[in-house]
């Protein structure tokens, strides 16, 4: 089954990372939904830890305003991979799966090839991938931003058909901006987004348009300029997504 995708609607995604128990996740999502408009101006996605997906999904009870995603998956559907979670195991729990987050690339050593295989596994399971790409501070200082963003985007999408590429969302998250309070300027976000759109068009044809999100120290205060920067169609939010009031304000700013 293919999940619904609305590429012309902004997406504001909250990556909760390794935070929260099932019980505290329920409290956070309850506070979030109480602060969302009846018709939020963006698709709202939260990515709780695996262990809280079921509790959050049960709490939401099909509330159409909030969708769920996982932060990672393994590339194989099953097998002897102790401690791992596969895409088919997530299929009944969420709609999206994030792959290639920089914390996994840089802290856990995931290569472009591993990310590509994970993205393929997400599609194979009928789920929607979000591919994260972005340069480190050293790469930026070395003038390598465009090269890294292009390489990671190409590697992640390699071998996909145009209709598969159309199911992807790509998050530009400069590593130096994650959790640091430093953000890219809207112009930086636009430059990276336009590069990603060009690569997607080269690989899948100009009829395929994917959403590009910006991530890295997005807050309620800076969301308005970043979430709708030219070429950008939403945000991938870390720390601020753990505060319901602030995350709801970021969603509101996407309109
Ligand atoms: P921060 O918003 O905390 O900088 O994190 C961004 C991020 O990594 C989202 O995936």
Short mmCIF file of N, CA, C and O in Angstrom, two decimals, residues 7-111:
data_model
loop_
_atom_site.label_atom_id
_atom_site.label_comp_id
_atom_site.label_asym_id
_atom_site.label_seq_id
_atom_site.Cartn_x
_atom_site.Cartn_y
_atom_site.Cartn_z
N UNK A 7 3.12 16.68 -1.69
CA UNK A 7 4.37 17.42 -1.84
C UNK A 7 4.19 18.93 -1.91
O UNK A 7 5.14 19.68 -1.73
N UNK A 8 2.96 19.39 -2.16
CA UNK A 8 2.77 20.85 -2.23
C UNK A 8 2.38 21.44 -0.89
O UNK A 8 2.10 22.62 -0.78
N UNK A 9 2.36 20.62 0.15
CA UNK A 9 2.02 21.12 1.48
C UNK A 9 3.27 21.10 2.35
O UNK A 9 4.01 20.12 2.37
N UNK A 10 3.55 22.19 3.09
CA UNK A 10 4.74 22.15 3.95
C UNK A 10 4.66 21.01 4.95
O UNK A 10 3.56 20.62 5.38
N UNK A 11 5.81 20.50 5.30
CA UNK A 11 5.90 19.42 6.29
C UNK A 11 6.75 19.92 7.46
O UNK A 11 7.89 20.35 7.25
N UNK A 12 6.20 19.88 8.65
CA UNK A 12 6.99 20.23 9.84
C UNK A 12 7.12 18.96 10.67
O UNK A 12 6.14 18.41 11.16
N UNK A 13 8.37 18.48 10.76
CA UNK A 13 8.62 17.19 11.40
C UNK A 13 9.42 17.40 12.68
O UNK A 13 10.38 18.18 12.70
N UNK A 14 9.03 16.70 13.72
CA UNK A 14 9.73 16.79 15.00
C UNK A 14 10.47 15.49 15.27
O UNK A 14 9.86 14.43 15.44
N UNK A 15 11.81 15.59 15.25
CA UNK A 15 12.65 14.42 15.53
C UNK A 15 12.98 14.41 17.02
O UNK A 15 13.81 15.21 17.47
N UNK A 16 12.33 13.55 17.75
CA UNK A 16 12.50 13.54 19.21
C UNK A 16 13.83 12.90 19.62
O UNK A 16 14.18 12.91 20.79
N UNK A 17 14.51 12.28 18.67
CA UNK A 17 15.80 11.62 18.97
C UNK A 17 15.63 10.64 20.15
O UNK A 17 14.57 10.08 20.32
N UNK A 18 16.67 10.47 20.96
CA UNK A 18 16.61 9.44 22.01
C UNK A 18 16.09 10.07 23.31
O UNK A 18 16.81 10.21 24.30
N UNK A 19 14.81 10.48 23.25
CA UNK A 19 14.21 11.14 24.40
C UNK A 19 12.81 10.59 24.66
O UNK A 19 12.01 10.51 23.74
N UNK A 20 12.54 10.26 25.89
CA UNK A 20 11.18 9.97 26.32
C UNK A 20 10.86 8.50 26.45
O UNK A 20 11.40 7.64 25.76
N UNK A 21 9.96 8.25 27.39
CA UNK A 21 9.38 6.92 27.58
C UNK A 21 8.02 6.90 26.88
O UNK A 21 7.52 7.96 26.49
N UNK A 22 7.39 5.74 26.75
CA UNK A 22 6.03 5.75 26.19
C UNK A 22 5.11 6.69 26.97
O UNK A 22 4.33 7.44 26.38
N UNK A 23 5.26 6.71 28.30
CA UNK A 23 4.37 7.55 29.12
C UNK A 23 4.65 9.03 28.89
O UNK A 23 3.72 9.83 28.68
N UNK A 24 5.92 9.42 28.87
CA UNK A 24 6.20 10.86 28.69
C UNK A 24 5.90 11.29 27.25
O UNK A 24 5.54 12.44 27.00
N UNK A 25 6.04 10.37 26.31
CA UNK A 25 5.72 10.69 24.91
C UNK A 25 4.22 10.98 24.76
O UNK A 25 3.82 11.89 24.03
N UNK A 26 3.41 10.20 25.48
CA UNK A 26 1.95 10.44 25.44
C UNK A 26 1.63 11.83 25.98
O UNK A 26 0.79 12.55 25.45
N UNK A 27 2.29 12.22 27.05
CA UNK A 27 2.05 13.54 27.64
C UNK A 27 2.43 14.63 26.64
O UNK A 27 1.68 15.59 26.42
N UNK A 28 3.59 14.45 25.99
CA UNK A 28 4.06 15.47 25.05
C UNK A 28 3.13 15.58 23.84
O UNK A 28 2.78 16.69 23.41
N UNK A 29 2.69 14.45 23.32
CA UNK A 29 1.83 14.52 22.13
C UNK A 29 0.46 15.08 22.51
O UNK A 29 -0.17 15.81 21.73
N UNK A 30 0.00 14.78 23.72
CA UNK A 30 -1.29 15.34 24.17
C UNK A 30 -1.20 16.86 24.23
O UNK A 30 -2.12 17.58 23.79
N UNK A 31 -0.09 17.36 24.75
CA UNK A 31 0.08 18.81 24.84
C UNK A 31 0.19 19.41 23.44
O UNK A 31 -0.37 20.48 23.18
N UNK A 32 0.87 18.71 22.56
CA UNK A 32 1.01 19.22 21.20
C UNK A 32 -0.35 19.32 20.50
O UNK A 32 -0.69 20.37 19.95
N UNK A 33 -1.13 18.25 20.54
CA UNK A 33 -2.40 18.30 19.79
C UNK A 33 -3.33 19.35 20.38
O UNK A 33 -4.12 19.97 19.66
N UNK A 34 -3.23 19.58 21.69
CA UNK A 34 -4.10 20.60 22.29
C UNK A 34 -3.72 22.00 21.80
O UNK A 34 -4.52 22.93 21.89
N UNK A 35 -2.51 22.15 21.26
CA UNK A 35 -2.05 23.47 20.81
C UNK A 35 -2.12 23.63 19.30
O UNK A 35 -1.82 24.71 18.78
N UNK A 36 -2.47 22.57 18.57
CA UNK A 36 -2.53 22.67 17.11
C UNK A 36 -3.87 23.24 16.69
O UNK A 36 -4.91 22.93 17.29
N UNK A 37 -3.83 24.03 15.62
CA UNK A 37 -5.09 24.51 15.04
C UNK A 37 -5.88 23.32 14.49
O UNK A 37 -5.31 22.25 14.24
N UNK A 38 -7.19 23.53 14.29
CA UNK A 38 -8.00 22.45 13.72
C UNK A 38 -7.47 22.06 12.35
O UNK A 38 -7.50 20.89 11.99
N UNK A 39 -7.05 23.07 11.60
CA UNK A 39 -6.44 22.80 10.28
C UNK A 39 -5.07 23.46 10.23
O UNK A 39 -4.94 24.59 9.74
N UNK A 40 -4.06 22.78 10.71
CA UNK A 40 -2.73 23.40 10.72
C UNK A 40 -2.28 23.72 9.30
O UNK A 40 -2.67 23.03 8.34
N UNK A 41 -1.45 24.76 9.14
CA UNK A 41 -1.02 25.16 7.80
C UNK A 41 0.05 24.24 7.21
O UNK A 41 0.51 24.47 6.10
N UNK A 42 0.43 23.20 7.97
CA UNK A 42 1.44 22.27 7.48
C UNK A 42 1.04 20.86 7.90
O UNK A 42 0.29 20.67 8.86
N UNK A 43 1.58 19.91 7.16
CA UNK A 43 1.49 18.53 7.61
C UNK A 43 2.41 18.42 8.84
O UNK A 43 3.53 18.93 8.81
N UNK A 44 1.94 17.82 9.89
CA UNK A 44 2.72 17.70 11.13
C UNK A 44 3.14 16.25 11.28
O UNK A 44 2.31 15.34 11.18
N UNK A 45 4.42 16.06 11.52
CA UNK A 45 4.96 14.70 11.63
C UNK A 45 5.78 14.64 12.91
O UNK A 45 6.57 15.55 13.17
N UNK A 46 5.59 13.62 13.70
CA UNK A 46 6.52 13.44 14.81
C UNK A 46 7.21 12.08 14.69
O UNK A 46 6.63 11.09 14.24
N UNK A 47 8.48 12.11 15.09
CA UNK A 47 9.31 10.91 15.02
C UNK A 47 9.78 10.58 16.44
O UNK A 47 10.85 11.01 16.87
N UNK A 48 8.95 9.86 17.18
CA UNK A 48 9.35 9.46 18.54
C UNK A 48 10.34 8.30 18.46
O UNK A 48 10.55 7.73 17.39
N UNK A 49 10.95 7.95 19.58
CA UNK A 49 11.75 6.73 19.58
C UNK A 49 10.86 5.53 19.21
O UNK A 49 9.65 5.56 19.44
N UNK A 50 11.47 4.47 18.67
CA UNK A 50 10.70 3.25 18.32
C UNK A 50 9.78 2.83 19.45
O UNK A 50 8.64 2.43 19.24
N UNK A 51 10.31 2.89 20.69
CA UNK A 51 9.61 2.34 21.85
C UNK A 51 8.36 3.13 22.22
O UNK A 51 7.56 2.66 23.03
N UNK A 52 8.21 4.34 21.65
CA UNK A 52 7.02 5.14 21.97
C UNK A 52 6.05 5.23 20.79
O UNK A 52 4.98 5.81 20.92
N UNK A 53 6.41 4.63 19.64
CA UNK A 53 5.55 4.78 18.46
C UNK A 53 4.14 4.25 18.71
O UNK A 53 3.15 4.89 18.36
N UNK A 54 4.07 3.10 19.32
CA UNK A 54 2.75 2.50 19.50
C UNK A 54 1.90 3.33 20.47
O UNK A 54 0.71 3.58 20.21
N UNK A 55 2.51 3.77 21.57
CA UNK A 55 1.76 4.56 22.56
C UNK A 55 1.28 5.87 21.95
O UNK A 55 0.13 6.28 22.15
N UNK A 56 2.14 6.53 21.17
CA UNK A 56 1.75 7.81 20.57
C UNK A 56 0.66 7.58 19.52
O UNK A 56 -0.32 8.32 19.46
N UNK A 57 0.82 6.54 18.72
CA UNK A 57 -0.19 6.22 17.71
C UNK A 57 -1.54 5.93 18.35
O UNK A 57 -2.59 6.38 17.87
N UNK A 58 -1.52 5.18 19.45
CA UNK A 58 -2.78 4.85 20.13
C UNK A 58 -3.42 6.11 20.70
O UNK A 58 -4.64 6.31 20.60
N UNK A 59 -2.59 7.00 21.23
CA UNK A 59 -3.14 8.24 21.77
C UNK A 59 -3.78 9.06 20.65
O UNK A 59 -4.87 9.60 20.80
N UNK A 60 -3.09 9.16 19.51
CA UNK A 60 -3.59 9.99 18.41
C UNK A 60 -4.89 9.42 17.83
O UNK A 60 -5.75 10.18 17.36
N UNK A 61 -5.01 8.11 17.84
CA UNK A 61 -6.25 7.48 17.41
C UNK A 61 -6.69 7.92 16.02
O UNK A 61 -7.88 8.12 15.77
N UNK A 62 -5.75 8.13 15.12
CA UNK A 62 -6.11 8.49 13.75
C UNK A 62 -6.34 9.98 13.55
O UNK A 62 -6.85 10.40 12.51
N UNK A 63 -5.99 10.82 14.52
CA UNK A 63 -6.09 12.29 14.35
C UNK A 63 -5.37 12.66 13.05
O UNK A 63 -4.16 12.47 12.92
N UNK A 64 -6.12 13.19 12.05
CA UNK A 64 -5.50 13.40 10.74
C UNK A 64 -4.46 14.52 10.74
O UNK A 64 -3.73 14.70 9.76
N UNK A 65 -4.35 15.29 11.82
CA UNK A 65 -3.42 16.43 11.83
C UNK A 65 -1.98 16.00 12.07
O UNK A 65 -1.06 16.76 11.77
N UNK A 66 -1.79 14.83 12.66
CA UNK A 66 -0.43 14.43 13.05
C UNK A 66 -0.12 13.05 12.50
O UNK A 66 -0.89 12.11 12.70
N UNK A 67 1.00 12.96 11.79
CA UNK A 67 1.44 11.65 11.30
C UNK A 67 2.70 11.24 12.06
O UNK A 67 3.36 12.06 12.69
N UNK A 68 3.00 9.95 11.95
CA UNK A 68 4.12 9.41 12.72
C UNK A 68 5.21 8.88 11.80
O UNK A 68 4.94 8.36 10.72
N UNK A 69 6.43 9.00 12.30
CA UNK A 69 7.55 8.44 11.58
C UNK A 69 8.54 7.82 12.54
O UNK A 69 8.50 8.08 13.75
N UNK A 70 9.43 7.01 11.99
CA UNK A 70 10.52 6.42 12.78
C UNK A 70 11.81 7.12 12.42
O UNK A 70 11.94 7.71 11.34
N UNK A 71 12.77 7.06 13.30
CA UNK A 71 14.02 7.82 13.12
C UNK A 71 15.08 7.05 12.33
O UNK A 71 16.12 7.61 11.98
N UNK A 72 14.82 5.77 12.08
CA UNK A 72 15.84 4.92 11.47
C UNK A 72 15.21 3.57 11.20
O UNK A 72 14.15 3.25 11.73
N UNK A 73 15.87 2.76 10.39
CA UNK A 73 15.51 1.35 10.29
C UNK A 73 16.73 0.60 9.76
O UNK A 73 17.70 1.21 9.31
N UNK A 74 16.66 -0.72 9.81
CA UNK A 74 17.72 -1.54 9.20
C UNK A 74 17.40 -1.72 7.72
O UNK A 74 16.28 -1.50 7.28
N UNK A 75 18.41 -2.13 6.93
CA UNK A 75 18.17 -2.28 5.49
C UNK A 75 17.61 -3.65 5.11
O UNK A 75 17.06 -3.81 4.03
N UNK A 76 17.77 -4.63 6.00
CA UNK A 76 17.21 -5.95 5.70
C UNK A 76 15.81 -6.05 6.33
O UNK A 76 15.54 -5.45 7.35
N UNK A 77 14.95 -6.88 5.74
CA UNK A 77 13.59 -6.97 6.30
C UNK A 77 13.53 -7.77 7.60
O UNK A 77 12.61 -7.57 8.40
N UNK A 78 14.43 -8.72 7.77
CA UNK A 78 14.44 -9.51 9.01
C UNK A 78 15.76 -10.26 9.10
O UNK A 78 16.53 -10.28 8.14
N UNK A 79 16.00 -10.88 10.23
CA UNK A 79 17.19 -11.72 10.31
C UNK A 79 17.96 -11.52 11.60
O UNK A 79 17.49 -10.90 12.56
N UNK A 80 19.18 -12.05 11.61
CA UNK A 80 20.01 -12.04 12.81
C UNK A 80 20.77 -10.71 12.89
O UNK A 80 21.95 -10.62 12.51
N UNK A 81 20.09 -9.69 13.32
CA UNK A 81 20.66 -8.34 13.47
C UNK A 81 20.23 -7.82 14.84
O UNK A 81 19.31 -6.99 14.95
N UNK A 82 20.87 -8.35 15.85
CA UNK A 82 20.44 -8.09 17.23
C UNK A 82 20.30 -6.60 17.52
O UNK A 82 21.21 -5.81 17.23
N UNK A 83 19.15 -6.25 18.05
CA UNK A 83 18.91 -4.87 18.45
C UNK A 83 18.41 -3.96 17.35
O UNK A 83 18.11 -2.79 17.61
N UNK A 84 18.29 -4.48 16.13
CA UNK A 84 17.85 -3.63 15.02
C UNK A 84 16.35 -3.75 14.80
O UNK A 84 15.71 -4.70 15.24
N UNK A 85 15.80 -2.78 14.08
CA UNK A 85 14.38 -2.73 13.74
C UNK A 85 14.29 -2.58 12.22
O UNK A 85 14.96 -1.72 11.64
N UNK A 86 13.47 -3.40 11.57
CA UNK A 86 13.37 -3.33 10.11
C UNK A 86 12.17 -2.49 9.68
O UNK A 86 11.25 -2.24 10.46
N UNK A 87 12.20 -2.10 8.39
CA UNK A 87 11.08 -1.32 7.85
C UNK A 87 9.75 -2.08 7.92
O UNK A 87 8.74 -1.49 8.33
N UNK A 88 9.70 -3.38 7.55
CA UNK A 88 8.40 -4.06 7.67
C UNK A 88 7.88 -4.10 9.11
O UNK A 88 6.66 -4.12 9.34
N UNK A 89 8.79 -4.08 10.10
CA UNK A 89 8.35 -4.06 11.49
C UNK A 89 7.68 -2.74 11.86
O UNK A 89 6.94 -2.64 12.83
N UNK A 90 7.96 -1.70 11.06
CA UNK A 90 7.41 -0.37 11.35
C UNK A 90 6.14 -0.09 10.56
O UNK A 90 5.45 0.90 10.82
N UNK A 91 5.87 -0.95 9.61
CA UNK A 91 4.83 -0.67 8.62
C UNK A 91 3.47 -0.37 9.25
O UNK A 91 2.74 0.51 8.76
N UNK A 92 3.12 -1.05 10.32
CA UNK A 92 1.80 -0.81 10.93
C UNK A 92 1.85 0.30 11.99
O UNK A 92 0.82 0.62 12.58
N UNK A 93 3.03 0.86 12.22
CA UNK A 93 3.18 1.83 13.32
C UNK A 93 3.32 3.27 12.86
O UNK A 93 3.10 4.20 13.63
N UNK A 94 3.74 3.47 11.61
CA UNK A 94 4.01 4.85 11.16
C UNK A 94 3.96 4.93 9.65
O UNK A 94 3.83 3.92 8.97
N UNK A 95 4.08 6.17 9.14
CA UNK A 95 4.04 6.42 7.69
C UNK A 95 5.41 6.72 7.10
O UNK A 95 5.66 6.45 5.93
N UNK A 96 6.25 7.39 7.89
CA UNK A 96 7.55 7.87 7.39
C UNK A 96 8.69 7.18 8.13
O UNK A 96 8.52 6.77 9.29
N UNK A 97 9.84 7.10 7.47
CA UNK A 97 11.08 6.70 8.16
C UNK A 97 12.20 7.63 7.71
O UNK A 97 12.40 7.84 6.51
N UNK A 98 12.90 8.18 8.69
CA UNK A 98 14.07 9.03 8.42
C UNK A 98 15.28 8.15 8.20
O UNK A 98 15.52 7.22 8.98
N UNK A 99 16.05 8.45 7.16
CA UNK A 99 17.32 7.73 6.96
C UNK A 99 18.42 8.75 6.71
O UNK A 99 18.18 9.83 6.17
N UNK A 100 19.63 8.40 7.14
CA UNK A 100 20.78 9.24 6.84
C UNK A 100 20.94 10.44 7.75
O UNK A 100 21.67 11.39 7.41
N UNK A 101 20.28 10.43 8.92
CA UNK A 101 20.50 11.55 9.84
C UNK A 101 21.99 11.66 10.16
O UNK A 101 22.67 10.64 10.31
N UNK A 102 22.47 12.87 10.30
CA UNK A 102 23.92 13.06 10.47
C UNK A 102 24.42 12.41 11.76
O UNK A 102 25.59 12.02 11.83
N UNK A 103 23.55 12.30 12.77
CA UNK A 103 24.03 11.63 14.00
C UNK A 103 24.31 10.16 13.72
O UNK A 103 25.21 9.57 14.31
N UNK A 104 23.58 9.58 12.80
CA UNK A 104 23.86 8.19 12.44
C UNK A 104 25.04 8.11 11.47
O UNK A 104 25.88 7.21 11.59
N UNK A 105 25.13 9.06 10.56
CA UNK A 105 26.27 9.03 9.64
C UNK A 105 27.58 9.24 10.41
O UNK A 105 28.55 8.52 10.21
N UNK A 106 27.59 10.23 11.32
CA UNK A 106 28.86 10.63 11.92
C UNK A 106 29.15 9.97 13.26
O UNK A 106 30.30 9.70 13.57
N UNK A 107 28.13 9.69 14.06
CA UNK A 107 28.39 9.06 15.37
C UNK A 107 28.37 7.54 15.25
O UNK A 107 28.98 6.85 16.05
N UNK A 108 27.63 7.02 14.27
CA UNK A 108 27.48 5.57 14.16
C UNK A 108 28.06 5.03 12.85
O UNK A 108 27.88 3.86 12.54
N UNK A 109 28.71 5.88 12.11
CA UNK A 109 29.49 5.42 10.96
C UNK A 109 28.68 4.95 9.77
O UNK A 109 29.16 4.12 8.99
N UNK A 110 27.48 5.45 9.56
CA UNK A 110 26.70 5.00 8.40
C UNK A 110 27.22 5.65 7.12
O UNK A 110 27.31 6.87 7.02
N UNK A 111 27.51 4.81 6.16
CA UNK A 111 28.03 5.29 4.88
C UNK A 111 26.87 5.67 3.95
O UNK A 111 25.71 5.31 4.18
#
